[in-house]
Amino acid sequence: MLGVVLAGGYGKRLLPLTKEKPKSFLEIGGRQLFDYSVEILRNAGIRNVVVVVPPGYENMAIPRDENVYIVTQKGEDIRGGIFTAVQEAKKRSEDQVLIAYSGFLANPNIGKSILDYYSTSGYPIVIGVAPVSTGLETYGFVSIDYRGQITSYMQSNDQNKGWLKNRGYVFAGIMVSDTKQLEIIAKDQFETSMMIMSKEGVVGGIIWNNKWIEVGYPWDFLDALKIILSETGTKISKNANVSRSAIISNGVIIDDYATIEDGAVIIGPAYIGRRSQVLAGSIIKPYTSIEENVIIGENSIISSSLLMKDSIVSSLSEIRSSVLGEKVKVEQCAHLIEGIPDMLPERLKVITEFLGEVKLGAIIAPNEIIKAFSILGSGKIIE
């Protein structure tokens, strides 16, 4: 069986964070987004994994282990990705494929659960489905009966978004099938093909009730941090430079060549990336990921935020519930604080009735500069 990660999308819904690179190559927790899908396939026992990427971006993907092959997507959207998956399987004389979508995050055991059900259920296609929740409506709603059979597949639209309030399942971004069925799926739009095949009774499903999210919009990165960081232990690289007077709690990962200066406090779960610097007196609070080569100035506070590569936060600044794109510079005494947005993102408007009050900080596009003494937040997007 071949494992395939579909990473051919550009991530237009993630703008402005994807102005410089497609979403699958953005880093969170020290890893490119597609690598979490590779982990799911590996955990299912798949040896060879193909990552399908957009044309022209092949060199941007950095696999973390052996037997991961980067190939260019042939064709557009999901249909092109599945077509490419079939071609790669045939090249390797594989007749079954386990597919994981880049940007869908869950416990790595989801892949093994899918394969176990596939091997015993008799369905030629098995998909993962998850209860409706934040950001999970993108690829369509499904109905599943007591036998585990998918009985309907509906594309997301304004009418059926009402399901978000109380019930329903959605496609969870992982599926397994033989190449014959995948060739049929690739002949039409994915949602249309799945609608037809579910009516034919050839699609089985397994319900995944554990934590799960699709990173489809900028704010989804904040929820992604809760999945990625929640199960991490404490790990401090022997190559890191950590002051004896720094306070490091449980659940903190400090990567190679990071520097933690005197009096800094890091409260886990949190990740401090390679070559990053947390300068004296700064406080890093839970569910924060500071990526490679980021500088946190003296006496700053970072909480529940993602700071992407090469960003700089100057001294006496505050970042809460925010996402900073790559190479952002926050000048001295700037504050990105959480608050109730005056205007919610369109997707969040639908789900606040059962999510309750939503508090957000700010989304900052790559290469932007936040001026000294600025106060931003409450869902502000700077681009």
Coordinates of C-alpha atoms in Angstrom, one line a residue:
M1 CA 0.0 0.0 0.0
L2 CA 1.2 3.5 -0.9
G3 CA 0.7 6.5 1.4
V4 CA -0.1 9.8 -0.3
V5 CA -0.3 13.3 1.3
L6 CA -2.4 15.7 -0.8
A7 CA -0.5 19.0 -0.4
G8 CA -1.2 20.5 -3.8
G9 CA -3.4 23.4 -2.6
Y10 CA -2.1 27.0 -2.3
G11 CA -4.2 27.8 0.8
K12 CA -6.1 30.9 -0.5
R13 CA -8.4 30.8 2.5
L14 CA -5.4 31.2 4.7
L15 CA -4.4 34.5 3.2
P16 CA -2.6 36.7 4.1
L17 CA -0.4 34.0 5.8
T18 CA 0.1 32.2 2.5
K19 CA 1.2 35.3 0.5
E20 CA 4.8 33.9 0.3
K21 CA 4.3 30.1 0.2
P22 CA 1.5 27.5 0.0
K23 CA -0.1 26.4 3.3
S24 CA 1.5 23.0 3.5
F25 CA 4.9 24.5 3.8
L26 CA 4.0 26.8 6.7
E27 CA 5.6 25.6 10.0
I28 CA 3.9 25.0 13.3
G29 CA 5.5 23.2 16.2
G30 CA 8.8 23.1 14.3
R31 CA 7.4 21.1 11.4
Q32 CA 5.9 21.9 8.0
L33 CA 2.2 21.4 8.0
F34 CA 2.2 18.4 5.5
D35 CA 4.6 16.5 7.9
Y36 CA 1.7 15.9 10.3
S37 CA -0.1 14.0 7.6
V38 CA 3.1 12.0 6.9
E39 CA 3.1 11.1 10.6
I40 CA -0.5 9.7 10.3
L41 CA 0.5 7.5 7.4
R42 CA 3.7 6.3 9.1
N43 CA 1.7 5.5 12.2
A44 CA -0.6 3.3 10.1
G45 CA 2.5 1.2 9.0
I46 CA 3.0 2.8 5.6
R47 CA 6.6 2.6 4.5
N48 CA 6.6 4.7 1.3
V49 CA 4.9 8.1 1.3
V50 CA 4.4 10.4 -1.7
V51 CA 3.7 14.1 -1.0
V52 CA 1.9 15.8 -3.9
V53 CA 2.8 19.5 -4.1
P54 CA 1.9 22.4 -6.4
P55 CA 4.0 22.9 -9.6
G56 CA 7.1 25.0 -8.9
Y57 CA 7.3 24.4 -5.2
E58 CA 9.0 21.0 -5.1
N59 CA 12.1 22.3 -3.4
M60 CA 10.2 24.0 -0.7
A61 CA 9.1 20.7 0.9
I62 CA 11.6 19.4 3.5
P63 CA 10.8 15.7 4.5
R64 CA 11.9 14.7 7.9
D65 CA 12.7 11.1 7.3
E66 CA 13.5 8.6 4.5
N67 CA 11.1 7.1 1.9
V68 CA 9.2 10.4 1.6
Y69 CA 9.0 11.4 -2.1
I70 CA 8.0 14.9 -3.3
V71 CA 6.1 14.9 -6.6
T72 CA 4.3 17.6 -8.7
Q73 CA 0.6 17.6 -8.8
K74 CA -0.9 16.9 -12.3
G75 CA -4.2 18.7 -12.7
E76 CA -6.2 21.1 -10.5
D77 CA -7.7 20.9 -7.1
I78 CA -8.5 17.6 -5.3
R79 CA -9.2 15.8 -8.5
G80 CA -5.7 16.5 -9.8
G81 CA -4.3 15.4 -6.5
I82 CA -6.1 12.1 -6.6
F83 CA -5.2 11.5 -10.2
T84 CA -1.5 12.1 -9.3
A85 CA -1.9 9.6 -6.4
V86 CA -3.2 7.0 -8.8
Q87 CA -0.3 7.5 -11.2
E88 CA 2.3 7.3 -8.4
A89 CA 0.7 4.1 -7.1
K90 CA 0.8 2.5 -10.6
K91 CA 4.5 3.4 -10.9
R92 CA 5.2 1.5 -7.8
S93 CA 2.9 -1.5 -8.6
E94 CA 0.7 -0.6 -5.6
D95 CA -3.1 -1.2 -6.0
Q96 CA -4.2 0.4 -2.7
V97 CA -3.6 3.9 -1.5
L98 CA -4.1 5.6 1.9
I99 CA -4.6 9.3 1.4
A100 CA -4.2 12.0 4.0
Y101 CA -5.0 15.7 3.3
S102 CA -2.4 18.2 4.3
G103 CA -3.8 20.6 6.9
F104 CA -6.1 18.1 8.6
L105 CA -4.7 17.5 12.1
A106 CA -5.6 14.7 14.5
N107 CA -4.1 12.1 16.7
P108 CA -1.8 10.0 14.5
N109 CA -3.8 6.9 15.4
I110 CA -6.6 7.9 13.0
G111 CA -4.7 6.3 10.0
K112 CA -4.4 2.9 11.7
S113 CA -8.1 3.0 12.7
I114 CA -9.0 3.7 9.0
L115 CA -6.9 0.8 7.8
D116 CA -8.2 -1.6 10.4
Y117 CA -11.7 -0.9 9.4
Y118 CA -10.9 -1.1 5.7
S119 CA -9.3 -4.6 6.1
T120 CA -12.4 -6.0 7.8
S121 CA -15.4 -4.1 6.5
G122 CA -15.4 -5.1 2.8
Y123 CA -16.0 -1.6 1.5
P124 CA -13.8 -0.7 -1.4
I125 CA -13.6 2.9 -0.1
V126 CA -13.4 3.9 3.5
I127 CA -13.2 7.5 4.7
G128 CA -12.8 9.1 8.1
V129 CA -15.6 11.3 9.3
A130 CA -15.7 13.6 12.3
P131 CA -18.5 15.4 14.2
V132 CA -19.3 18.9 12.9
S133 CA -17.2 21.5 14.7
T134 CA -15.0 24.5 14.0
G135 CA -13.8 24.6 10.4
L136 CA -14.9 21.1 9.5
E137 CA -17.4 21.8 6.8
T138 CA -15.1 22.5 3.9
Y139 CA -15.2 19.2 2.0
G140 CA -18.8 18.3 2.6
F141 CA -21.3 16.8 5.1
V142 CA -21.9 13.0 5.3
S143 CA -24.5 10.7 6.7
I144 CA -23.4 7.3 8.2
D145 CA -25.7 4.5 9.2
Y146 CA -25.4 1.9 11.9
R147 CA -23.5 -0.5 9.6
G148 CA -20.8 2.1 9.0
Q149 CA -22.0 2.8 5.5
I150 CA -21.9 6.3 4.1
T151 CA -25.4 6.9 2.8
S152 CA -25.1 10.5 1.6
Y153 CA -22.4 13.0 0.8
M154 CA -23.4 16.7 0.5
Q155 CA -21.2 19.6 -0.6
S156 CA -21.1 22.4 2.0
N157 CA -23.4 25.3 1.2
D158 CA -25.4 28.0 3.0
Q159 CA -28.5 25.8 3.3
N160 CA -26.9 22.8 5.0
K161 CA -24.6 24.9 7.2
G162 CA -27.5 24.9 9.6
W163 CA -26.2 21.4 10.6
L164 CA -23.4 23.1 12.4
K165 CA -25.7 23.9 15.3
N166 CA -26.7 20.4 16.5
R167 CA -25.6 17.4 14.4
G168 CA -23.9 15.8 11.4
Y169 CA -20.6 14.6 10.3
V170 CA -18.0 15.8 7.8
F171 CA -15.3 14.2 5.8
A172 CA -12.2 14.1 8.0
G173 CA -9.5 14.4 5.4
I174 CA -8.4 10.8 5.2
M175 CA -9.4 7.9 3.0
V176 CA -8.3 4.5 1.8
S177 CA -9.2 2.9 -1.5
D178 CA -8.0 0.7 -4.4
T179 CA -6.7 2.5 -7.4
K180 CA -9.7 1.4 -9.5
Q181 CA -12.1 3.3 -7.3
L182 CA -9.7 6.3 -7.1
E183 CA -9.6 6.5 -10.9
I184 CA -13.4 6.8 -10.9
I185 CA -13.3 9.5 -8.2
A186 CA -10.7 11.5 -10.2
K187 CA -13.0 11.8 -13.2
D188 CA -15.2 14.4 -11.6
Q189 CA -15.2 17.0 -8.8
F190 CA -14.4 15.1 -5.5
E191 CA -17.7 16.1 -3.8
T192 CA -19.7 15.0 -6.9
S193 CA -17.9 11.7 -7.2
M194 CA -18.4 10.9 -3.5
M195 CA -22.0 11.8 -3.7
I196 CA -22.6 9.3 -6.5
M197 CA -20.5 6.5 -4.9
S198 CA -22.2 6.9 -1.5
K199 CA -25.5 6.3 -3.2
E200 CA -24.1 3.2 -4.7
G201 CA -23.3 1.8 -1.2
V202 CA -19.5 1.4 -1.8
V203 CA -18.3 3.8 0.8
G204 CA -17.7 2.9 4.4
G205 CA -16.8 5.3 7.2
I206 CA -15.3 5.4 10.6
I207 CA -16.3 8.1 13.1
W208 CA -13.4 9.9 14.7
N209 CA -14.6 11.4 18.0
N210 CA -11.2 12.5 19.2
K211 CA -9.6 16.0 18.6
W212 CA -9.5 17.0 15.0
I213 CA -9.3 20.2 13.0
E214 CA -8.8 21.4 9.5
V215 CA -6.4 24.3 9.2
G216 CA -8.3 26.1 6.5
Y217 CA -8.4 29.7 7.9
P218 CA -5.8 31.8 9.7
W219 CA -7.6 31.5 13.1
D220 CA -7.5 27.7 12.8
F221 CA -3.8 27.8 13.7
L222 CA -4.7 28.7 17.2
D223 CA -6.9 25.6 17.6
A224 CA -4.2 23.6 15.9
L225 CA -1.8 24.5 18.6
K226 CA -4.1 22.8 21.2
I227 CA -3.8 19.5 19.2
I228 CA -0.1 19.7 18.3
L229 CA 1.2 20.8 21.7
S230 CA -1.3 19.2 24.1
E231 CA 0.4 15.8 24.0
T232 CA 4.0 16.8 24.0
G233 CA 6.4 16.1 26.9
T234 CA 9.3 18.2 28.1
K235 CA 12.3 18.1 25.8
I236 CA 15.2 20.4 26.0
S237 CA 17.9 20.0 23.4
K238 CA 21.4 19.5 24.6
N239 CA 22.4 22.1 22.1
A240 CA 20.1 24.7 23.5
N241 CA 21.4 27.5 25.7
V242 CA 19.1 27.8 28.7
S243 CA 20.0 30.1 31.6
R244 CA 20.0 28.6 35.1
S245 CA 17.7 31.4 36.3
A246 CA 15.1 30.7 33.6
I247 CA 11.9 28.9 34.7
I248 CA 10.8 26.0 32.4
S249 CA 7.6 24.2 33.2
N250 CA 6.5 20.7 32.1
G251 CA 5.4 20.3 28.5
V252 CA 8.0 22.6 26.9
I253 CA 10.1 21.7 23.9
I254 CA 13.2 23.7 23.3
D255 CA 14.8 22.9 20.0
D256 CA 18.5 23.0 18.9
Y257 CA 20.5 26.1 19.4
A258 CA 17.6 28.1 21.0
T259 CA 18.6 30.6 23.7
I260 CA 16.6 31.2 26.9
E261 CA 18.0 34.1 28.9
D262 CA 18.0 35.1 32.6
G263 CA 14.6 35.3 34.2
A264 CA 12.6 34.1 31.2
V265 CA 9.6 32.0 32.1
I266 CA 8.2 29.4 29.7
I267 CA 4.9 27.7 30.7
G268 CA 3.9 24.6 28.7
P269 CA 2.6 23.3 26.6
A270 CA 4.9 25.4 24.3
Y271 CA 7.5 25.1 21.6
I272 CA 10.6 27.1 21.2
G273 CA 12.1 26.6 17.7
R274 CA 15.7 26.2 16.4
R275 CA 17.9 29.2 16.9
S276 CA 15.1 31.2 18.5
Q277 CA 15.9 33.6 21.4
V278 CA 13.7 34.3 24.4
L279 CA 15.4 37.3 26.0
A280 CA 15.6 38.2 29.7
G281 CA 12.4 38.6 31.6
S282 CA 10.1 37.5 28.9
I283 CA 7.1 35.2 29.6
I284 CA 5.9 32.5 27.2
K285 CA 2.5 31.2 28.2
P286 CA 0.7 27.9 27.2
Y287 CA -0.2 27.0 23.7
T288 CA 2.4 29.1 22.1
S289 CA 4.7 28.0 19.3
I290 CA 7.7 30.1 18.5
E291 CA 9.2 28.9 15.2
E292 CA 12.8 28.9 13.9
N293 CA 15.0 32.0 14.3
V294 CA 12.4 34.1 16.1
I295 CA 13.5 36.7 18.7
I296 CA 11.4 37.6 21.7
G297 CA 12.7 40.9 23.2
E298 CA 13.2 41.6 26.9
N299 CA 10.2 41.6 29.2
S300 CA 7.6 40.6 26.5
I301 CA 4.6 38.4 27.0
I302 CA 3.5 35.8 24.4
S303 CA 0.3 33.8 25.0
S304 CA -1.6 31.3 22.9
S305 CA 0.0 32.4 19.7
L306 CA 1.9 31.2 16.7
L307 CA 5.0 33.2 15.6
M308 CA 6.3 32.0 12.3
K309 CA 9.9 31.9 11.1
D310 CA 12.3 34.9 11.4
S311 CA 9.8 37.1 13.2
I312 CA 11.0 39.7 15.8
V313 CA 9.0 40.9 18.8
S314 CA 10.8 43.9 20.4
S315 CA 11.0 44.5 24.1
L316 CA 8.0 45.2 26.4
S317 CA 5.5 43.9 23.8
E318 CA 2.5 41.7 24.3
I319 CA 1.1 39.1 21.8
R320 CA -2.1 37.2 22.7
S321 CA -4.2 34.8 20.7
S322 CA -2.5 36.0 17.5
V323 CA -0.7 34.5 14.4
L324 CA 2.3 36.3 13.0
G325 CA 3.4 35.4 9.5
E326 CA 7.1 34.9 8.6
K327 CA 9.5 37.8 9.0
V328 CA 7.0 40.0 10.9
K329 CA 8.6 42.7 13.1
V330 CA 6.7 44.0 16.2
E331 CA 8.3 47.1 17.4
Q332 CA 8.8 48.1 21.1
C333 CA 5.8 48.3 23.4
A334 CA 3.3 47.1 20.8
H335 CA 0.3 45.1 22.0
L336 CA -1.7 42.5 20.1
I337 CA -4.4 41.6 22.5
E338 CA -7.5 39.4 22.4
G339 CA -11.0 40.8 22.4
I340 CA -14.4 40.2 20.9
P341 CA -14.3 41.1 17.2
D342 CA -16.6 43.8 15.9
M343 CA -16.9 41.7 12.8
L344 CA -16.3 38.0 13.0
P345 CA -14.9 36.1 10.0
E346 CA -17.7 34.7 7.9
R347 CA -17.1 31.1 8.9
L348 CA -17.2 31.9 12.6
K349 CA -20.5 33.8 12.4
V350 CA -22.3 30.5 11.7
I351 CA -20.9 28.6 14.7
T352 CA -20.9 31.1 17.5
E353 CA -24.3 30.0 18.6
F354 CA -22.9 26.8 20.0
L355 CA -19.2 27.8 20.5
G356 CA -20.1 30.7 22.6
E357 CA -18.1 34.0 22.8
V358 CA -15.1 34.1 20.6
K359 CA -12.0 36.2 21.5
L360 CA -9.3 36.8 19.0
G361 CA -6.1 38.7 18.7
A362 CA -4.6 39.7 15.4
I363 CA -3.4 38.0 12.1
I364 CA -0.3 39.7 10.7
A365 CA 0.8 39.0 7.1
P366 CA 4.4 38.1 6.3
N367 CA 7.0 40.9 6.3
E368 CA 4.6 43.4 8.0
I369 CA 5.9 45.9 10.6
I370 CA 3.8 46.7 13.7
K371 CA 4.7 50.1 14.9
A372 CA 5.9 50.9 18.4
F373 CA 3.1 51.5 21.0
S374 CA 0.4 50.1 18.7
I375 CA -2.6 48.4 20.2
L376 CA -4.3 45.9 17.9
G377 CA -6.5 42.9 18.3
S378 CA -10.2 41.8 18.4
G379 CA -9.8 39.9 15.1
K380 CA -7.8 42.6 13.2
I381 CA -6.0 41.4 10.1
I382 CA -2.9 43.4 9.0
E383 CA -1.8 42.9 5.4

